[in-house]
Coordinates of C-alpha atoms in Angstrom, one line a residue:
M9 CA 43.1 -4.4 -21.6
A10 CA 42.6 -5.5 -18.0
Q11 CA 45.0 -2.8 -16.8
D12 CA 42.6 -0.2 -18.2
Y13 CA 39.9 -1.3 -15.7
L14 CA 42.2 -1.5 -12.7
P15 CA 41.4 2.0 -11.4
L16 CA 37.7 1.4 -11.8
L17 CA 38.0 -1.8 -9.9
I18 CA 39.9 -0.1 -7.1
F19 CA 37.3 2.7 -7.0
V20 CA 34.4 0.2 -6.7
L21 CA 36.2 -1.7 -4.0
I22 CA 36.9 1.5 -2.0
A23 CA 33.3 2.7 -2.4
T24 CA 32.0 -0.7 -1.3
V25 CA 34.2 -0.7 1.8
F26 CA 33.1 2.9 2.7
A27 CA 29.4 1.9 2.2
F28 CA 29.7 -1.1 4.5
I29 CA 31.5 1.1 7.1
A30 CA 28.9 3.8 6.9
I31 CA 26.1 1.3 7.4
G32 CA 27.7 -1.1 9.8
L33 CA 29.7 1.1 12.1
P34 CA 26.7 3.1 13.7
S35 CA 24.8 -0.1 14.3
V36 CA 27.8 -1.6 16.1
L37 CA 29.0 1.5 18.1
G38 CA 25.7 3.4 18.5
P39 CA 23.6 3.3 21.7
K40 CA 20.8 0.9 21.8
R41 CA 18.1 2.5 24.0
K42 CA 14.7 1.0 23.2
N43 CA 11.7 2.5 24.7
E44 CA 8.0 2.4 24.1
Q45 CA 7.9 5.3 21.7
K46 CA 10.7 4.0 19.5
L47 CA 8.8 0.7 19.1
E48 CA 5.7 2.5 17.8
P49 CA 5.2 2.3 14.0
Y50 CA 4.4 6.0 13.6
E51 CA 6.1 9.2 14.7
S52 CA 2.8 10.5 16.1
G53 CA 2.7 7.7 18.6
I54 CA -0.9 6.7 17.6
I55 CA -1.5 3.0 18.1
P56 CA -2.6 1.5 14.7
F57 CA -6.2 0.2 14.5
H58 CA -5.3 -2.8 12.4
D59 CA -2.4 -4.5 10.6
A60 CA -0.7 -2.4 8.0
R61 CA -0.5 -5.3 5.6
R62 CA -4.0 -5.3 4.3
R63 CA -5.1 -6.5 0.9
F64 CA -5.5 -3.9 -1.8
P65 CA -8.2 -4.2 -4.4
V66 CA -7.0 -5.5 -7.7
K67 CA -8.1 -2.3 -9.4
Y68 CA -5.1 -0.5 -7.9
Y69 CA -2.7 -3.0 -9.4
L70 CA -4.5 -2.8 -12.8
V71 CA -4.2 0.9 -12.9
A72 CA -0.6 0.8 -12.0
M73 CA 0.2 -1.8 -14.7
L74 CA -1.7 0.2 -17.3
F75 CA 0.2 3.3 -16.3
L76 CA 3.5 1.5 -16.6
L77 CA 2.6 -0.1 -19.9
F78 CA 1.6 3.2 -21.5
D79 CA 4.5 5.1 -19.9
I80 CA 7.0 2.6 -21.3
E81 CA 5.4 2.8 -24.7
V82 CA 5.7 6.6 -24.7
I83 CA 9.4 6.3 -23.9
F84 CA 9.8 4.7 -27.4
L85 CA 8.7 8.0 -28.9
F86 CA 11.8 9.8 -27.8
P87 CA 14.4 7.9 -29.9
W88 CA 12.1 8.1 -32.9
A89 CA 11.8 11.9 -32.5
G90 CA 15.6 12.2 -32.4
A91 CA 15.9 10.1 -35.6
L92 CA 13.0 11.9 -37.5
L93 CA 15.0 14.5 -39.3
P94 CA 17.7 12.2 -40.8
L95 CA 15.0 9.7 -41.8
R96 CA 12.9 12.5 -43.4
D97 CA 16.0 13.8 -45.3
S98 CA 17.0 10.4 -46.5
Y99 CA 13.7 8.7 -47.3
G100 CA 11.0 11.3 -47.3
P101 CA 8.4 12.3 -44.9
L102 CA 6.0 9.4 -45.5
V103 CA 8.6 6.8 -44.8
A104 CA 9.7 8.7 -41.7
L105 CA 6.2 9.0 -40.3
A106 CA 4.9 5.5 -41.2
P107 CA 6.5 3.4 -38.4
I108 CA 5.5 5.8 -35.7
G109 CA 2.0 6.0 -37.2
F110 CA 1.7 2.2 -37.0
F111 CA 3.0 2.3 -33.4
L112 CA 0.6 5.0 -32.4
L113 CA -2.3 3.1 -34.1
L114 CA -1.4 0.0 -32.0
L115 CA -1.2 2.1 -28.9
I116 CA -4.7 3.6 -29.5
L117 CA -6.1 0.2 -30.4
G118 CA -4.8 -1.2 -27.1
L119 CA -6.3 1.7 -25.2
V120 CA -9.7 1.2 -26.9
Y121 CA -9.5 -2.5 -26.1
E122 CA -8.8 -1.9 -22.5
W123 CA -11.6 0.7 -22.4
S124 CA -14.1 -1.7 -24.0
K125 CA -13.1 -4.4 -21.4
G126 CA -13.8 -2.0 -18.6
A127 CA -10.3 -1.9 -17.3
L128 CA -10.5 1.9 -17.0
D129 CA -13.8 1.9 -15.1
W130 CA -13.5 2.7 -11.4
E131 CA -16.3 0.8 -9.6

């Protein structure tokens, strides 16, 4: 059993060695000429007005989290769509549509709750 994975292990080791060589060799052998333009944070050479690490308003994080939440929930629809025809043929259309109907109902209720709490308002 362990012999079956030996070529894979060798491949991973060789790939890791090549990756470290590709990353490390230029930093060791390459020229290190630092000048004022290379130390600037932007290609345009414009001096920044303030620190780049400013605080973002919480509303950006909230919108991002809501997007991820609903995006992940939509991903659950794809396996169900693939299993719909065998379920319909075996148990009938009502049994095949009931679980996803319940899932979509929960999804819509979650959206209505977030809307009622003002999470979708941009103020």
